[in-house]
Coordinates of C-alpha atoms and ligand atoms in Angstrom, one line a residue:
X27 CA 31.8 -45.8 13.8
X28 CA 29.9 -42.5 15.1
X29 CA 32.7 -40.4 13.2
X30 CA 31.5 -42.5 10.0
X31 CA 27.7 -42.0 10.8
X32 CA 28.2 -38.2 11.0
X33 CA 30.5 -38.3 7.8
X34 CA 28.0 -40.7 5.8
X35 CA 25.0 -38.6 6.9
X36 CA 22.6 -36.7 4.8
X37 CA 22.4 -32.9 5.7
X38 CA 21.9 -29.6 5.3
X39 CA 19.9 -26.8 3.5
X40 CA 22.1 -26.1 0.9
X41 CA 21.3 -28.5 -2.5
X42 CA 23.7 -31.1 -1.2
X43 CA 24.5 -34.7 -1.9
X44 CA 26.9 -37.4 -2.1
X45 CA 27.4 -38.8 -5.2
X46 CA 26.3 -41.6 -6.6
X47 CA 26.6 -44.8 -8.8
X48 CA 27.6 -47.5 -6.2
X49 CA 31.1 -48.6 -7.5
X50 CA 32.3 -49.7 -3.9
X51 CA 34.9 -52.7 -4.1
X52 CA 33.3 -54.7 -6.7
X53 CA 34.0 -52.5 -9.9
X54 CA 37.3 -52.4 -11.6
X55 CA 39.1 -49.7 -10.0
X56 CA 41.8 -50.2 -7.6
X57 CA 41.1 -46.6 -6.0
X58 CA 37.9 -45.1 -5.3
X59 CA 36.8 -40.9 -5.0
X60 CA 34.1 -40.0 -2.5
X61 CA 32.6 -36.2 -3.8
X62 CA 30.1 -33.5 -1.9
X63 CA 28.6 -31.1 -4.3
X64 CA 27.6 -28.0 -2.9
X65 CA 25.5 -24.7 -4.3
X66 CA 24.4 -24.2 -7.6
X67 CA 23.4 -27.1 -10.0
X68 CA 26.2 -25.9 -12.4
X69 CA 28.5 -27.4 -9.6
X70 CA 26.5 -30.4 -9.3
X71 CA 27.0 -30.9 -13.3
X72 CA 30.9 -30.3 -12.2
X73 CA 31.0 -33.1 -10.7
X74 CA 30.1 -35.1 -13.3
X75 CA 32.8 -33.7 -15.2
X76 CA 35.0 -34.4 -12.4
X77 CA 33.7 -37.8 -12.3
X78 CA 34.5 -38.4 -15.5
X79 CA 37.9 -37.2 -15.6
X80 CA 39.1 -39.3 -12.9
X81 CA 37.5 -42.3 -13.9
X82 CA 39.2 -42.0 -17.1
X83 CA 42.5 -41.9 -14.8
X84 CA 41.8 -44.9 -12.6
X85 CA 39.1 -44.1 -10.0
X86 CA 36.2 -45.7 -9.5
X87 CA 33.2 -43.4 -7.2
X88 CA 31.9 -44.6 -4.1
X89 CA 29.1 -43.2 -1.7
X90 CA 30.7 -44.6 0.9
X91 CA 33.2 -42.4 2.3
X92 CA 34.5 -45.6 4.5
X93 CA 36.2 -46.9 1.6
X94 CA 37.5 -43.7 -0.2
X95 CA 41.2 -42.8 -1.2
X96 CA 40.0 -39.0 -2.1
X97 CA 37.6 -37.1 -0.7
X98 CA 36.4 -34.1 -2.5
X99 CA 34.3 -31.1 -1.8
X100 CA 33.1 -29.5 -4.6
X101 CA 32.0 -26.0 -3.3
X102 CA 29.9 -23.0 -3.2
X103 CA 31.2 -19.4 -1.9
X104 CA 27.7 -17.4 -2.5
X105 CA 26.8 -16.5 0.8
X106 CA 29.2 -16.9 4.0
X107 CA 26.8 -19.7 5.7
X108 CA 27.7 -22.0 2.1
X109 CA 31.3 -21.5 2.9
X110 CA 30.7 -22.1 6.7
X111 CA 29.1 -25.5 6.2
X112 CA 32.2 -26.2 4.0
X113 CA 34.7 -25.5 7.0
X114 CA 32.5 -27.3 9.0
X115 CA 32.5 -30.3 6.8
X116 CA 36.5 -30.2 6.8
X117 CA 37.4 -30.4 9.9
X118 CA 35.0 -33.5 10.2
X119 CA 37.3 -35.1 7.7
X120 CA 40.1 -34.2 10.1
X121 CA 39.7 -37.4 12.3
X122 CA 39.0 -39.5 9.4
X123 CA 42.5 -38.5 7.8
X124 CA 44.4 -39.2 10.9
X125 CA 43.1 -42.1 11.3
X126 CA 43.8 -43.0 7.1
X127 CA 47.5 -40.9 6.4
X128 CA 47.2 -42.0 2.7
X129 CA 43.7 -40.4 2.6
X130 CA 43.8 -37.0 0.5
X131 CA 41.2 -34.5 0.9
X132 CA 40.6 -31.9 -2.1
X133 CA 38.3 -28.8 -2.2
X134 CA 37.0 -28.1 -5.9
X135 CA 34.8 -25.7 -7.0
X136 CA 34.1 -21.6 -6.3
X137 CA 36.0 -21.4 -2.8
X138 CA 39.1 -23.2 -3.6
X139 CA 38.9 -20.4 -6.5
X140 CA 38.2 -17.5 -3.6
X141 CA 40.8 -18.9 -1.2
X142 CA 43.8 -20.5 -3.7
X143 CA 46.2 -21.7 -2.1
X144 CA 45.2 -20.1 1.7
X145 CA 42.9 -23.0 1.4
X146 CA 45.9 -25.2 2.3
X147 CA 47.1 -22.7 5.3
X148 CA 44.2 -22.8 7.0
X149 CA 43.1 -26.0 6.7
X150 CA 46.0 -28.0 7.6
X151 CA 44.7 -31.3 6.5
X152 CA 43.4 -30.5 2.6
X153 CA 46.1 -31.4 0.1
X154 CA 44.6 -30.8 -3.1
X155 CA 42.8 -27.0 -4.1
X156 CA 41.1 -26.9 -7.7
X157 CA 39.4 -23.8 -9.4
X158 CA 36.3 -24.6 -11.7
X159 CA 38.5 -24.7 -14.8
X160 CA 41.3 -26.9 -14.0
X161 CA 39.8 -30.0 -13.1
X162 CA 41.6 -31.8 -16.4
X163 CA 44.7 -31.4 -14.3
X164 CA 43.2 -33.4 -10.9
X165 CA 45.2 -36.1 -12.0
X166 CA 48.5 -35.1 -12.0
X167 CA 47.4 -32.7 -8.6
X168 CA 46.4 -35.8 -7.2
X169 CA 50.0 -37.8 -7.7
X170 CA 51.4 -34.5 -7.0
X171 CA 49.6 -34.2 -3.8
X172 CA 50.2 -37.9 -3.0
X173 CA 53.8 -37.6 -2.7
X174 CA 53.8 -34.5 -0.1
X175 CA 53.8 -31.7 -3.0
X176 CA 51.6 -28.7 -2.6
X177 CA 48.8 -29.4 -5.2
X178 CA 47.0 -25.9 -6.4
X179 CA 45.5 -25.1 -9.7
X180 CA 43.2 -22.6 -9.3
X181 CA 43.8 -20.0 -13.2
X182 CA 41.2 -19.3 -14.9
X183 CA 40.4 -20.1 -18.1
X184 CA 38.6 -18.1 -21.1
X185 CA 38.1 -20.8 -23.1
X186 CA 37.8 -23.8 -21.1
X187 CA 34.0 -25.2 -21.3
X188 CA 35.0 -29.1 -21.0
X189 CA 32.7 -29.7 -24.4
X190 CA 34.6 -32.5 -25.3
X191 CA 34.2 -34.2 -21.3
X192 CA 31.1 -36.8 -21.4
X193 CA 30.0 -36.3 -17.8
X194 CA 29.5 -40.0 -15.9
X195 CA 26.0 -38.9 -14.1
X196 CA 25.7 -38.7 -10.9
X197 CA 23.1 -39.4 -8.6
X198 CA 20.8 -39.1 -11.5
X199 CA 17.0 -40.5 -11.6
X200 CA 17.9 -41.5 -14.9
X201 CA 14.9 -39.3 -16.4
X202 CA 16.0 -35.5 -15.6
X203 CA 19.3 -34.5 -16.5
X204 CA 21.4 -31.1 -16.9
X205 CA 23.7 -30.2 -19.5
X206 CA 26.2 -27.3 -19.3
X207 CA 26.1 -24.9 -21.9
X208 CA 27.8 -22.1 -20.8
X209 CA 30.5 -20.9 -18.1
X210 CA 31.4 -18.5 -16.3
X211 CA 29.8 -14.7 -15.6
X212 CA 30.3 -11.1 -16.9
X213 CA 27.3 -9.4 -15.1
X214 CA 29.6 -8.1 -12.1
X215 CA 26.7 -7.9 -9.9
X216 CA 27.7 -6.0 -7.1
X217 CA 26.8 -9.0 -4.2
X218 CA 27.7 -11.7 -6.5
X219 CA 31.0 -13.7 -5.7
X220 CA 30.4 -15.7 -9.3
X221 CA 32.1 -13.8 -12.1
X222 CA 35.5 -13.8 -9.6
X223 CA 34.8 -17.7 -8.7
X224 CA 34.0 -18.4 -12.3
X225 CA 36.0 -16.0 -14.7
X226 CA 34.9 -14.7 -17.6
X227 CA 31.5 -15.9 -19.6
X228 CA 31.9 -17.8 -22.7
X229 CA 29.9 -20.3 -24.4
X230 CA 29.9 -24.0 -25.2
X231 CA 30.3 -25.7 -28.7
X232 CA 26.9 -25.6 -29.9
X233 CA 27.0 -29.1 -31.7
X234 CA 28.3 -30.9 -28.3
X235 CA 25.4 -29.4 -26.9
X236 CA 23.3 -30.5 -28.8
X237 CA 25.3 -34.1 -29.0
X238 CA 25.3 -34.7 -25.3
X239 CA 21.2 -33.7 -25.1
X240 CA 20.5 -36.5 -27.4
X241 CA 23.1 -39.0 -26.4
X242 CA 20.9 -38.4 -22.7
X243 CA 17.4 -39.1 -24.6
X244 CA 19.1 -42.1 -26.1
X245 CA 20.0 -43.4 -23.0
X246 CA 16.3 -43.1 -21.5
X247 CA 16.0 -39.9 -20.0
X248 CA 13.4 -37.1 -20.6
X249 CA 14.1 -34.2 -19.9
X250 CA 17.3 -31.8 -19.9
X251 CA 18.0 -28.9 -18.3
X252 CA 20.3 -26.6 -19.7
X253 CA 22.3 -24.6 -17.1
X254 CA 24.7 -21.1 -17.3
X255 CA 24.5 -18.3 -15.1
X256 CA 23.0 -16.5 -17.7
X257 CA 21.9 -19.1 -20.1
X258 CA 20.5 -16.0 -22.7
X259 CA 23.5 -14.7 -23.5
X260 CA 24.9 -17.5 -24.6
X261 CA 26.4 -17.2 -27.7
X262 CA 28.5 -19.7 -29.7
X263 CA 30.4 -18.4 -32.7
X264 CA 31.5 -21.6 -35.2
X265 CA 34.8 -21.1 -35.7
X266 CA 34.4 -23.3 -39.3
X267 CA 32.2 -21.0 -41.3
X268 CA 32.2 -18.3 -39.2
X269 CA 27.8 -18.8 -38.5
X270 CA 26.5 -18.2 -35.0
X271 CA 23.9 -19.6 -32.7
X272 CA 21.8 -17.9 -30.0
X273 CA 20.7 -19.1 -26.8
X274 CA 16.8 -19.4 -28.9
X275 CA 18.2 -21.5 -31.5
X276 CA 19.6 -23.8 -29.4
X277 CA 16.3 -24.1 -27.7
X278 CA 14.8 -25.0 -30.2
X279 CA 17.6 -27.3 -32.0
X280 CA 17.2 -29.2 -28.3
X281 CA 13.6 -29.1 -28.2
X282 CA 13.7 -30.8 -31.9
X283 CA 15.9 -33.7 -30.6
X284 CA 12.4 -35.1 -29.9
X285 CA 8.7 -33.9 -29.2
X286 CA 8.6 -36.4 -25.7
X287 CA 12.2 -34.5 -24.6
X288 CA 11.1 -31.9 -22.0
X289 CA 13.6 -29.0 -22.2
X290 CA 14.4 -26.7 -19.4
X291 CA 17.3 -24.1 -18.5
X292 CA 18.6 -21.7 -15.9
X293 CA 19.2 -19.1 -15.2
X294 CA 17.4 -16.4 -17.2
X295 CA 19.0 -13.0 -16.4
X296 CA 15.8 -10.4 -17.0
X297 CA 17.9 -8.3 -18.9
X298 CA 19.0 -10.9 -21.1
X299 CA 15.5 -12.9 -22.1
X300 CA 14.6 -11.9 -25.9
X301 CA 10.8 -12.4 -27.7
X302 CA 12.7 -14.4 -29.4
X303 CA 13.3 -17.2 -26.9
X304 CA 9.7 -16.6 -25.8
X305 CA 8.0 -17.4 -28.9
X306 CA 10.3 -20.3 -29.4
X307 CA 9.3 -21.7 -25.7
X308 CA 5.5 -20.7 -27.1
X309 CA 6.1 -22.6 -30.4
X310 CA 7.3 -26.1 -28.5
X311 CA 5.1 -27.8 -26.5
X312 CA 7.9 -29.7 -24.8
X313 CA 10.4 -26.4 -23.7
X314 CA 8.6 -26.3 -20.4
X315 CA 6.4 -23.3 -19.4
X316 CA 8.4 -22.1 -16.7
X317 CA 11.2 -19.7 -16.3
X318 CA 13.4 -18.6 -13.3
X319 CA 13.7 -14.7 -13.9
X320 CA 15.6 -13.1 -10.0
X321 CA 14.7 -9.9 -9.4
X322 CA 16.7 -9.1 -6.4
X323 CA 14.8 -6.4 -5.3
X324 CA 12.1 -4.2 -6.4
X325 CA 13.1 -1.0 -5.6
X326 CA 14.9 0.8 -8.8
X327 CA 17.2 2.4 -6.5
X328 CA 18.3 -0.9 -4.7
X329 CA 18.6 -2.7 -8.1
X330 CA 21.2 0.6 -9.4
X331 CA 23.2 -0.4 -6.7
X332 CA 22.9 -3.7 -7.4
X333 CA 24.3 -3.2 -10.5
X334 CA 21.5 -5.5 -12.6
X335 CA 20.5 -2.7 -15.3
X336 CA 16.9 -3.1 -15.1
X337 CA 14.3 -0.7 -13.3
X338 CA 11.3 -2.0 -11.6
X339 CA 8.8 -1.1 -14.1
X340 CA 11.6 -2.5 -16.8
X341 CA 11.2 -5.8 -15.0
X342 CA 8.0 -6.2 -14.1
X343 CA 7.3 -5.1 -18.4
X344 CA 9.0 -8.5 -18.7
X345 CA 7.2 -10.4 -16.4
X346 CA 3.9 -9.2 -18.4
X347 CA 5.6 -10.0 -21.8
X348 CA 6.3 -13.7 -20.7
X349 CA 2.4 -14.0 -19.6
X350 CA 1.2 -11.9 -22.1
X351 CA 3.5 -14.7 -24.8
X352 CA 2.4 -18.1 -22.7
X353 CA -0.5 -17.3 -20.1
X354 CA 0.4 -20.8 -18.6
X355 CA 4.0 -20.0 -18.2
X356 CA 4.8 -20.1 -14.0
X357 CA 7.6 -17.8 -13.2
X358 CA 10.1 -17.7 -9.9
X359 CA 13.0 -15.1 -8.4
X360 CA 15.6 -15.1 -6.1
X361 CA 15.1 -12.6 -4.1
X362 CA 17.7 -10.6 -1.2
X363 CA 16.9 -8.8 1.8
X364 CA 18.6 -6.2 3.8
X365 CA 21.3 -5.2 1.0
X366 CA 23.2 -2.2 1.8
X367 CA 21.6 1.1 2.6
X368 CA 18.4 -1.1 1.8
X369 CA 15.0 1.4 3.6
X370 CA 11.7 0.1 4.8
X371 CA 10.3 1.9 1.5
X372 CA 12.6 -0.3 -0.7
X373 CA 11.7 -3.4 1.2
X374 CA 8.2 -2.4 0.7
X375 CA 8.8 -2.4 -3.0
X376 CA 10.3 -5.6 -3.1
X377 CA 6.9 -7.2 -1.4
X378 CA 5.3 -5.2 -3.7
X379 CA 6.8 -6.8 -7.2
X380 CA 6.7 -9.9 -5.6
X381 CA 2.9 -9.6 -5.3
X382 CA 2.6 -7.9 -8.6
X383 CA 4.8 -10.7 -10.5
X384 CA 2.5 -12.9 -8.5
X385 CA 6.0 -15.5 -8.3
X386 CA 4.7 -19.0 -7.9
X387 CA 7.9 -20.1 -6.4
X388 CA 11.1 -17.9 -5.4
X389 CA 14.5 -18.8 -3.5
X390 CA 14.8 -16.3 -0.5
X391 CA 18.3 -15.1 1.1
X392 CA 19.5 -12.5 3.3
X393 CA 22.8 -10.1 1.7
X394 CA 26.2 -11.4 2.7
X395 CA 28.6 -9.4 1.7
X396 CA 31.3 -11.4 0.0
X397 CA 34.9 -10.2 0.3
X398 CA 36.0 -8.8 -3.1
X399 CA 33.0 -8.1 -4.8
X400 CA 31.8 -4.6 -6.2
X401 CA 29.6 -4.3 -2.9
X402 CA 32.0 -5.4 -0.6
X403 CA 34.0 -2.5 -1.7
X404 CA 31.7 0.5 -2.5
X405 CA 28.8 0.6 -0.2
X406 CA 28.9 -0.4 4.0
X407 CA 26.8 -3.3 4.5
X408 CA 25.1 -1.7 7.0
X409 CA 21.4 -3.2 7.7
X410 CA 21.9 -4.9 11.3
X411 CA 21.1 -8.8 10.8
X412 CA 18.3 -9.1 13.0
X413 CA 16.5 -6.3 10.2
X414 CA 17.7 -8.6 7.7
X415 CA 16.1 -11.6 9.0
X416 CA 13.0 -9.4 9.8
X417 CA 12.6 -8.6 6.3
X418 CA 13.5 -12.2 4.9
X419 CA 10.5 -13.3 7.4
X420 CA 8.0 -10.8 6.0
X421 CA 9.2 -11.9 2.2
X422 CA 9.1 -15.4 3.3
X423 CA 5.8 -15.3 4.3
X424 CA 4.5 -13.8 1.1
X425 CA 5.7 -15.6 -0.9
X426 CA 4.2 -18.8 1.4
X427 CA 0.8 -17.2 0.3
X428 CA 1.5 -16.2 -3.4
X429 CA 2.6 -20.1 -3.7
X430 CA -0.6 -21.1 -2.1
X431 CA -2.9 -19.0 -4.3
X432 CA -0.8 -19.8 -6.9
X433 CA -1.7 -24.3 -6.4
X434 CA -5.1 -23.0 -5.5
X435 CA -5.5 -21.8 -9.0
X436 CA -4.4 -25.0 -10.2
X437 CA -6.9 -27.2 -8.8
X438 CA -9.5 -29.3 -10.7
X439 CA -7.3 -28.5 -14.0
X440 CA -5.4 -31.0 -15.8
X441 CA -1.5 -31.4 -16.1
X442 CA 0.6 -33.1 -18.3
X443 CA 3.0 -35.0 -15.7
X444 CA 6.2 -36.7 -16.1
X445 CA 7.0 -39.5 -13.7
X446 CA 10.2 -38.8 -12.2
X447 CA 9.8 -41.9 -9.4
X448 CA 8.3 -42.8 -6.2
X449 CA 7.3 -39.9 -4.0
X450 CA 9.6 -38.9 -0.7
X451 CA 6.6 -39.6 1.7
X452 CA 5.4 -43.3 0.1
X453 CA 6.4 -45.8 -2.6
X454 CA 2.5 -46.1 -2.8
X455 CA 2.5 -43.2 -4.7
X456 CA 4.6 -41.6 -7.5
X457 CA 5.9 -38.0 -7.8
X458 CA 6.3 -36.0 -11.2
X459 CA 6.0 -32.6 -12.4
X460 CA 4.6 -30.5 -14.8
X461 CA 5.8 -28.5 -17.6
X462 CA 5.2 -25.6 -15.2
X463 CA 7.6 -27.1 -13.2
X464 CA 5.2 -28.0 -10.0
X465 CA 5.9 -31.4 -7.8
X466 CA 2.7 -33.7 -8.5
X467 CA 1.8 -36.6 -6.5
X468 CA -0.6 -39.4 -7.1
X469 CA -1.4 -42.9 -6.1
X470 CA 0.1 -45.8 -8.0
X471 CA -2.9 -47.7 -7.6
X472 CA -2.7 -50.3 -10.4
X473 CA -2.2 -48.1 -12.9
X474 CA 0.2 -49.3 -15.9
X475 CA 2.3 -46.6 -15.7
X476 CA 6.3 -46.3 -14.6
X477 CA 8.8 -43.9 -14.1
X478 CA 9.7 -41.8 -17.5
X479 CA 6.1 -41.8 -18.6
X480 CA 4.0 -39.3 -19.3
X481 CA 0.5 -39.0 -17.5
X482 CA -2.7 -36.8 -17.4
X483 CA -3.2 -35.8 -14.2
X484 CA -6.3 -34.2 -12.4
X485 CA -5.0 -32.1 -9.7
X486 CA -7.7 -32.3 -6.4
X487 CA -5.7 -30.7 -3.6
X488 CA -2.3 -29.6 -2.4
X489 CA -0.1 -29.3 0.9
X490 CA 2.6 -27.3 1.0
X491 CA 5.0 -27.2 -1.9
X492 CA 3.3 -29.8 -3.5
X493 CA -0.1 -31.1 -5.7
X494 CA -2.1 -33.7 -4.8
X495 CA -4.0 -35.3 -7.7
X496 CA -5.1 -38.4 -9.3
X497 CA -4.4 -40.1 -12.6
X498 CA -7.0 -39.5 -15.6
X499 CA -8.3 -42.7 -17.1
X500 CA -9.4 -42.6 -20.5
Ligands
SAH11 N1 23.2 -16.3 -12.1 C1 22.0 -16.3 -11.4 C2 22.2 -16.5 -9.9 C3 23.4 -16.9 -9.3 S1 23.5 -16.9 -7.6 C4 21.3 -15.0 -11.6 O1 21.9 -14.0 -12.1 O2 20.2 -14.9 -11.3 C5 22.0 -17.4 -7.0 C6 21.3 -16.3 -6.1 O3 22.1 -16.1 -4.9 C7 21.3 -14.9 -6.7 O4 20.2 -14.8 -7.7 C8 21.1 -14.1 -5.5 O5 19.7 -13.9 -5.2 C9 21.8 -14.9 -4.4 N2 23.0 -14.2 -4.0 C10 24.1 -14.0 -4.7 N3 25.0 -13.3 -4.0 C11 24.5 -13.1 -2.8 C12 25.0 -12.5 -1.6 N4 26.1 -11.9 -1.6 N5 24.1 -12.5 -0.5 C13 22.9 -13.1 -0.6 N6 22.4 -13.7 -1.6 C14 23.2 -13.7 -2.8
SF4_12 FE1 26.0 -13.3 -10.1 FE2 24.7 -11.5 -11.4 FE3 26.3 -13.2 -12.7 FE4 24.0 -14.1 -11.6 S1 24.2 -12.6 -13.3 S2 26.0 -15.0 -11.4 S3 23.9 -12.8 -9.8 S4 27.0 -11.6 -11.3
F3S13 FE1 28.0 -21.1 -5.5 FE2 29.9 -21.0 -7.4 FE3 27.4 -21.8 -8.0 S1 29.6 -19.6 -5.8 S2 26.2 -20.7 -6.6 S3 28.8 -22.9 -6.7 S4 28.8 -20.7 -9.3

């Protein structure tokens, strides 16, 4: 019972979670999957594909691993610790197999690409390994791997952009949802494990887009995100007369679907994001005012080494463009310290754009050097950990104060909110956010409002990550 308490829990710092809709025994299906997504929310919206293939093949989800004939592990190999927690995970699932022999345990997802089939070596009790583009053949890999066979499909595909695959959604509020629109990588960032895990870049089928978006908005929800590692280079070319579509006309075809759809996407790679996309995000009030733009570092000669083909003063030329274009717009960075042959001068520069960018949020990592990348080959990773951590500390810590100064600011201005459901802390009050994309709580009082809705909000206060305000009455 412990074992199942420690399998069933909720953990870690990575964006994890179980899925989702709670088939269990009741529903239809004879066998049932139980899946982990771990890393980026691309993965997350693997999943769904995932889901949906293998519902189409007979199996029902269920949150409860207790009752589960597969267990999956969709996974993330961007910094070692992801890939740790992964292994950790595994050999959790150990006991659980032993005690079920017809249990089958499959790792999906970027390090079942990294490891193929060493995956199986090592871990002696995983019997299915599946790279990010052959999830259509899970089913066969399952029977295969349910009657002793080795079960690996991990090629690469530069075509294969499931457009055709209607995710099942998974642990979804039923207002927020993300749509794929591109795959894959071709930036070869030096640190970056991503263009090996996740082959080449190429582009979704613009109408199935735009199709799955308003099939969502039909069903209720909101607001999509639409994800890629590099969403503004997609580029879809229609094979039928020959016409193409840019990542700012499908904004905007999205943002048309209707004026109460809020429209997000990520990642923006700052070399990458055109006026163009910029004026369309200005032109629509519902593409949200807020864009993720990493930086990485700010010193130019960190960022050459990098391989990201943008100076400081290049990116920081951006930054002013997207404020100059939308003064509302909120803007956030991923951000790593300690990469190789980093200096206290170039760590310096990096607090330095962060103050001058003035991020309101940003994601924070020290450099791990990934086996096989650009980095991993060329330069020595050679800035001793407990520098590393120093400098993540110091970044850390401003970035704790340009989010503060950035909520200060917002305070006794009005938001546009969309109610996304009961806050974390109460069910006496309900959590939303606004286009800038900042959490917003407020008391339910008696207000007629629900979840889904849109509300004026007067923000009074904040703690932490979050605003505190109250609803506006007319
Ligand atoms: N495609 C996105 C980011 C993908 S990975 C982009 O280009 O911005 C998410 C973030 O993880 C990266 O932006 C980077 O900050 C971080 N990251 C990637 N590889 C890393 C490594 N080897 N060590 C530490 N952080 C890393
Ligand atoms: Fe990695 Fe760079 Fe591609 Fe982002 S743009 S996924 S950091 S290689
Ligand atoms: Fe991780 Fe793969 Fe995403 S390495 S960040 S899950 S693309």
């Amino acid at each position: 019972m412990e074992l199942l308490q420690t399998l069933n829990k909720e953990h870690d710092e990575l964006r994890q979670g179980e899925v989702f809709s709670d088939a269990t025994q009741q529903d239809q299906f004879t066998k049932h999957f139980y899946i982990e997504s771990y890393g980026c929310a691309m993965n997350f919206a693997d999943s769904e594909v995932v889901a949906s293939i293998l519902a189409k093949n007979g199996f029902g989800s269920t949150r409860n691993i207790e009752v589960a004939d597969l267990i999956l592990l969709n996974t993330c190999s961007i910094r070692e610790k992801a890939e740790q927690t992964v292994r950790k995970r595994l050999t959790e699932f150990r006991k659980l197999k032993t005690q079920n022999p017809g249990l089958l345990v499959g790792v999906l997802g970027c390090m079942a690409e990294r490891l193929k089939s060493k995956l199986l070596e090592e871990e002696k009790l995983v019997d299915l390994v599946v790279g990010p583009d052959a999830y259509r053949t899970l089913p066969d890999l399952i029977n295969d791997a349910g009657t002793g066979q080795k079960a690996v499909n991990v090629l690469l595909s530069r075509d294969e952009t499931y457009a055709d695959i209607s995710p099942v959604r998974i642990d979804s509020n039923g207002i927020s949802g993300f749509v794929s629109i591109m795959r894959g990588c071709n930036n070869m960032c030096s640190f970056c494990v991503v263009p090996f895990t996740r082959g080449r870049e190429r582009s979704r089928d613009a109408f199935s887009i735009v199709a799955e978006c308003r099939d969502l908005f039909e069903k209720g929800y909101k607001e999509i995100t639409m994800l890629g590692q590099n969403v503004d280079s997609y580029y879809w070319n229609n094979p039928e007369n020959n016409s193409s579509t840019t990542f700012a006309m499908l904004l905007e075809t999205v943002a048309l679907i209707s004026p109460t759809l809020r429209v997000r996407f990520s990642t923006s790679h700052p070399k990458d994001i055109t006026d163009e996309v910029l004026f369309t995000m200005a032109k629509y009030p519902n593409i949200c005012k807020y864009i993720h733009l990493p930086v990485q570092s700010g010193s130019t000669r960190v960022l050459q080494l990098m391989n990201r083909t943008y100076t400081r003063e290049w990116y920081l030329a951006k930054v002013a463009r997207i404020k100059e274009i939308m003064p509302t717009c909120t803007v956030s960075s991923d951000i790593i310290a300690g990469f190789c042959t980093e200096t206290e001068q170039d760590h310096q520069d990096t607090i330095s754009i962060m103050q001058a960018a003035q991020y309101d949020y940003s994601y924070m990592y020290f450099y791990s050097e990934r086996p096989g990348t650009l980095a991993a080959k060329r330069y020595e990773d050679d800035i001793p950990e407990e520098v590393k951590k120093r400098r993540l500390q110091e970044i850390v810590d401003v970035q704790w104060t340009l989010s503060n100064e950035s909520n200060k600011r917002d305070v006794g201005k009005c938001f546009e909110v969309l109610i996304e459901g009961d806050s974390k802390k109460s069910d006496a009050e309900w959590m939303g956010r606004t286009s800038q994309n900042k959490v917003v709580v407020f008391p339910k009082l008696n207000h007629p409002v629900k979840k889904g809705d849109y509300v004026e909000i007067f923000i009074a206060g904040f703690t932490k990550g979050t605003l505190l305000g109250t609803l506006k009455t007319n």
